Amino acid sequence: MDTQLSEAAIARVRGVNLSEFPTDLYVPPEALRVFLDSFEGPLDLLLYLIRKHDFDILEISVSKVTDQYLQYINLMDHLDIYLAGEYLAMAATLAAIKSRMLLPLVATEDDEEDDPRAEIVRRLREFERIKRAAETLDEMPRLEREYFPAFATSRAPENQPLPEVDMRALMSAFSDVLLRARYREHHEMTPEVLSVSERMADILARVASAKRFVPFVALFELQEGRLGVVVTFLAITQLLQLGRVNVVQRGSFAPLYVTAAGCE
Amino acid sequence: MNKLALGEVVEAMLIGSGEAVSIDQMRRAIVDVGEIEGGVAKLNERIGKVIKELQAACDGRPFELFDTAAGFRYVTRAQYAPFISSLKGQKPPTYSRATLETLAVIAWRQPVTRGDIEQIRGVRLNSSILRALLDRDWIRITGHKETPGRPALYATTRAFLDNFGLKSLDELPDADELLTDRVQEGLLK
Amino acid sequence: MNKLALGEVVEAMLIGSGEAVSIDQMRRAIVDVGEIEGGVAKLNERIGKVIKELQAACDGRPFELFDTAAGFRYVTRAQYAPFISSLKGQKPPTYSRATLETLAVIAWRQPVTRGDIEQIRGVRLNSSILRALLDRDWIRITGHKETPGRPALYATTRAFLDNFGLKSLDELPDADELLTDRVQEGLLK
C-alpha cells in the first residue's frame, strides 16, 4: 500500500526523483507543478496528505491536515501556480471545519452527528472507493489489449449490405458537432485568476492606510462570488499566521475587526 | 445441401462472426437457414451443450471461449497479446486517470449525472472525457434527471461489459472492499 | 514471462490478428517480442512447418487455413456461410456516431486534417473510422498540409455526392442555419 502511494507521488525534476514532497520552502517551481499535476483535484491531494502523515489514521487531526493543506496551497500560490477554484474551496472548507473544532460548541447528545468532519470524511471515503475502482478497472483484462477477438473470415459471398446514411442523419451529426464546439467555447474560458498573495497585499495596504480598525466583513467583496470570498478569507488567515495583522473581537459573537500588526 | 452437424455450425458461427453472439441469435440463424441435423427442436438447450463442449475443447489451445453480457466470443489468451499487438503495429490505447475515474463512477454508481461525477471526484469534468467514453460506446445516456436543467444520466453499455469480459455489473468487485482497511476503520474516528 | 511454444504463438497470431498475415510479418513480431521456446534461429522455416501442421489440423473442422497473396488467414468453409450471413443480417449495419460526425466534419469543412477533425469534435479520432470511410470511397486524401509532419488532407468524393443526391458541395445546407434551427428547436421544447 505504502509503496504504491509513494510511487504515485514520484516526480522527476532535473533528472532527480522526488519520491516525497520536500517540506522546506526551497522547491524548484517545476517540481511543484509536476507535483500538483499528479493530483486529480483537492480530494486527491487531501487523501495523499493523510496517507503521507503515515501516522495512524486513528489519530489524524483535522487541524494538522488542514495546516499542511494550506501550506501547500500557499506555497503553490507564492510560486504563481494557477490554482483551480476547487483547491481554494477545499481550503476554505477545511479552515471552516478546523475553526468549528476549535470553538467550544455546546455539547450535544449525539457527537457523531455533529462532528464537523463527518461530511469531508464521507467524501474522502467515496473518492477513495472510486479511485480504487478506477485502478481495478484499468487492471482488468480487456478486449484489444489482453484479449483479441479470434475469428476466421467468413466465406460468405461479399454482398454484405453497407450501412445507409441519409442527409438528415449527416446534418444532425454535424449540428451536434457545432453545438458541442459552441458549448466548449462558452464553458472552457479560463476564469479570472484570483491570487491569494495579491489579495494579501491589497488587504495589508487597506488595513495599514486605515486609521484604526477595519470591520472584518468590509474586506469581502460579495460581487466576487464564492471564490472571491474564499480567496479573501485565505489571505486574512495567512496574514494572521504571518503576524502581519491582528483580528480583534470585544466579546463572544461581537463583530470582528482587523488591524495592522503593532497598531493597537 | 446436406444436413450439417450442429456442433460445427455453432463453431463456425462463433468463429466466423467476429463479434459476441448470444444463444438466441444463433438459434434464430439456424431456424432461418434450416438444414441442420436433428432439426430445430430444443435448439437453445442443444446449442448450450455444444458451447460447453467447445469451451472444454479450448483446453491447451491459445484461445478460449468467453461468456460475456453480449454473448459468446472466441478470444486469444492474454499471454499472446504482445505478439498480436506487435503484428498490428499499434499499441492498445491507454486511458488517463481522469477518464478511468469517470468511467468508474459511472460503472459503480450508475445512473449518474455529470454533476454527480464532479461531486464525487471533487473537480470539474472536461466534456471531452464523456465524449470519448460515449464515442467508445462504453457509456450511454439513459435518460434525464428531473431536476432543474434536466441533466443527462449516464450508464454503462453492454459493449462495456463485453469489453471487460463481464457477464453483468454484479461481477464488478464491491466498492467497499476496494477501500483500504485504514480508511475504512480510521477516518471516522 | 514464461517461454511460449512457437505452434501456439503462430496459431494465436493467425486467428487473433483479424487479417491475412505473412510468414515474414510473424517472424518480425516474434523477434520483436522474444520469449519464444527454441529462440529465433531459422524462424521462417519453423513457422512454415507450424503452418503446415495447422492446415492439416483443420481437417474435419468448419474452417480452413488459406494461403492468399497477402498471407495466411483462417476462413470458414463455404457451407456455413448462410448461417453467418443470417447472424449478421439480424442487425442492419449502421455507422457509429463517431463515424457520422467525422464524415460530416469532412463534408462541411473540407479539406481537413485528422488534427482538424479531432479539434472540432473535441475527441481523439480512431484511425479505423477514416479507413472505413476511405474504403467506402466517400472520402479521399487530396494532398498534404504544409505543416510539420505534412498531415494528409481529407475531402469528400464524387461517390459521396452521389449517395446524398447532391450535384455539388454548394448544395450542402448552410452550417449556420443548421445550428440556428437546432437552437430554436431546443428552445421550443
Short mmCIF file of C-alpha atoms in Angstrom, two decimals, chain A residues 43-147:
data_model
loop_
_atom_site.label_atom_id
_atom_site.label_comp_id
_atom_site.label_asym_id
_atom_site.label_seq_id
_atom_site.Cartn_x
_atom_site.Cartn_y
_atom_site.Cartn_z
CA LEU A 43 -9.72 15.34 -2.61
CA ASP A 44 -6.80 13.52 -4.12
CA LEU A 45 -4.31 15.93 -2.56
CA LEU A 46 -6.05 15.65 0.79
CA LEU A 47 -6.02 11.88 0.68
CA TYR A 48 -2.33 11.96 -0.15
CA LEU A 49 -1.58 14.22 2.81
CA ILE A 50 -3.48 11.97 5.17
CA ARG A 51 -1.56 8.99 3.86
CA LYS A 52 1.76 10.77 3.87
CA HIS A 53 1.37 11.54 7.52
CA ASP A 54 1.98 7.90 7.85
CA PHE A 55 0.79 8.11 11.39
CA ASP A 56 -2.11 6.18 12.48
CA ILE A 57 -5.15 7.43 10.73
CA LEU A 58 -6.93 6.87 14.00
CA GLU A 59 -5.12 9.85 15.40
CA ILE A 60 -5.48 12.09 12.46
CA SER A 61 -6.25 15.58 13.45
CA VAL A 62 -8.09 17.81 11.06
CA SER A 63 -6.01 20.63 12.39
CA LYS A 64 -2.73 19.10 11.18
CA VAL A 65 -4.07 18.08 7.81
CA THR A 66 -5.62 21.49 7.31
CA ASP A 67 -2.36 23.24 8.16
CA GLN A 68 -0.49 21.02 5.74
CA TYR A 69 -3.04 21.55 3.01
CA LEU A 70 -2.92 25.32 3.48
CA GLN A 71 0.86 25.24 3.40
CA TYR A 72 0.83 23.53 0.04
CA ILE A 73 -1.78 25.86 -1.35
CA ASN A 74 0.14 28.81 -0.06
CA LEU A 75 3.41 27.56 -1.48
CA MET A 76 1.85 27.00 -4.85
CA ASP A 77 0.31 30.40 -4.77
CA HIS A 78 3.65 32.04 -3.97
CA LEU A 79 5.14 30.33 -6.96
CA ASP A 80 2.30 31.69 -9.02
CA ILE A 81 0.95 28.30 -9.99
CA TYR A 82 -2.59 28.61 -11.19
CA LEU A 83 -4.89 27.06 -8.64
CA ALA A 84 -8.30 25.94 -9.65
CA GLY A 85 -11.20 27.18 -7.57
CA GLU A 86 -11.77 23.65 -6.33
CA TYR A 87 -8.49 23.70 -4.42
CA LEU A 88 -9.32 27.02 -2.80
CA ALA A 89 -12.85 25.98 -1.95
CA MET A 90 -11.45 22.90 -0.23
CA ALA A 91 -9.05 25.11 1.73
CA ALA A 92 -11.99 27.16 2.92
CA THR A 93 -13.97 24.06 3.87
CA LEU A 94 -11.04 22.72 5.86
CA ALA A 95 -10.50 26.05 7.55
CA ALA A 96 -14.16 26.13 8.48
CA ILE A 97 -14.04 22.61 9.92
CA LYS A 98 -10.91 23.48 11.85
CA SER A 99 -12.46 26.55 13.35
CA ARG A 100 -15.61 24.67 14.30
CA MET A 101 -13.49 22.05 16.02
CA LEU A 102 -11.73 24.79 18.00
CA LEU A 103 -14.90 26.53 19.07
CA PRO A 104 -16.26 25.47 22.42
CA LEU A 105 -19.56 24.33 20.96
CA VAL A 106 -22.41 23.42 23.17
CA ALA A 107 -22.07 19.71 23.73
CA THR A 108 -24.78 17.71 22.04
CA GLU A 109 -26.08 14.29 22.85
CA ASP A 110 -25.00 12.75 19.58
CA ASP A 111 -21.39 13.56 18.86
CA GLU A 112 -21.24 11.52 15.67
CA GLU A 113 -23.94 13.55 14.00
CA ASP A 114 -22.41 16.82 14.86
CA ASP A 115 -18.81 16.00 14.09
CA PRO A 116 -17.92 18.72 11.59
CA ARG A 117 -15.55 16.24 9.95
CA ALA A 118 -18.31 13.83 9.01
CA GLU A 119 -19.07 15.31 5.60
CA ILE A 120 -15.48 15.61 4.46
CA VAL A 121 -14.74 12.11 5.70
CA ARG A 122 -17.72 10.78 3.78
CA ARG A 123 -16.50 12.48 0.62
CA LEU A 124 -12.96 11.23 1.08
CA ARG A 125 -14.15 7.68 1.53
CA GLU A 126 -16.30 7.83 -1.57
CA PHE A 127 -13.44 9.38 -3.50
CA GLU A 128 -11.06 6.66 -2.40
CA ARG A 129 -13.55 3.97 -3.36
CA ILE A 130 -13.77 5.40 -6.85
CA LYS A 131 -10.03 5.84 -7.09
CA ARG A 132 -9.53 2.17 -6.24
CA ALA A 133 -12.34 1.21 -8.60
CA ALA A 134 -10.62 3.08 -11.43
CA GLU A 135 -7.36 1.27 -10.70
CA THR A 136 -9.17 -2.05 -10.62
CA LEU A 137 -10.84 -1.27 -13.91
CA ASP A 138 -7.54 -0.40 -15.52
CA GLU A 139 -6.03 -3.70 -14.36
CA MET A 140 -8.93 -5.78 -15.61
CA PRO A 141 -8.05 -7.58 -18.83
CA ARG A 142 -9.91 -6.11 -21.75
CA LEU A 143 -10.58 -6.60 -25.40
CA GLU A 144 -7.95 -5.34 -27.85
CA ARG A 145 -5.40 -5.19 -25.03
CA GLU A 146 -5.18 -8.62 -23.37
CA TYR A 147 -7.78 -10.37 -25.49
#
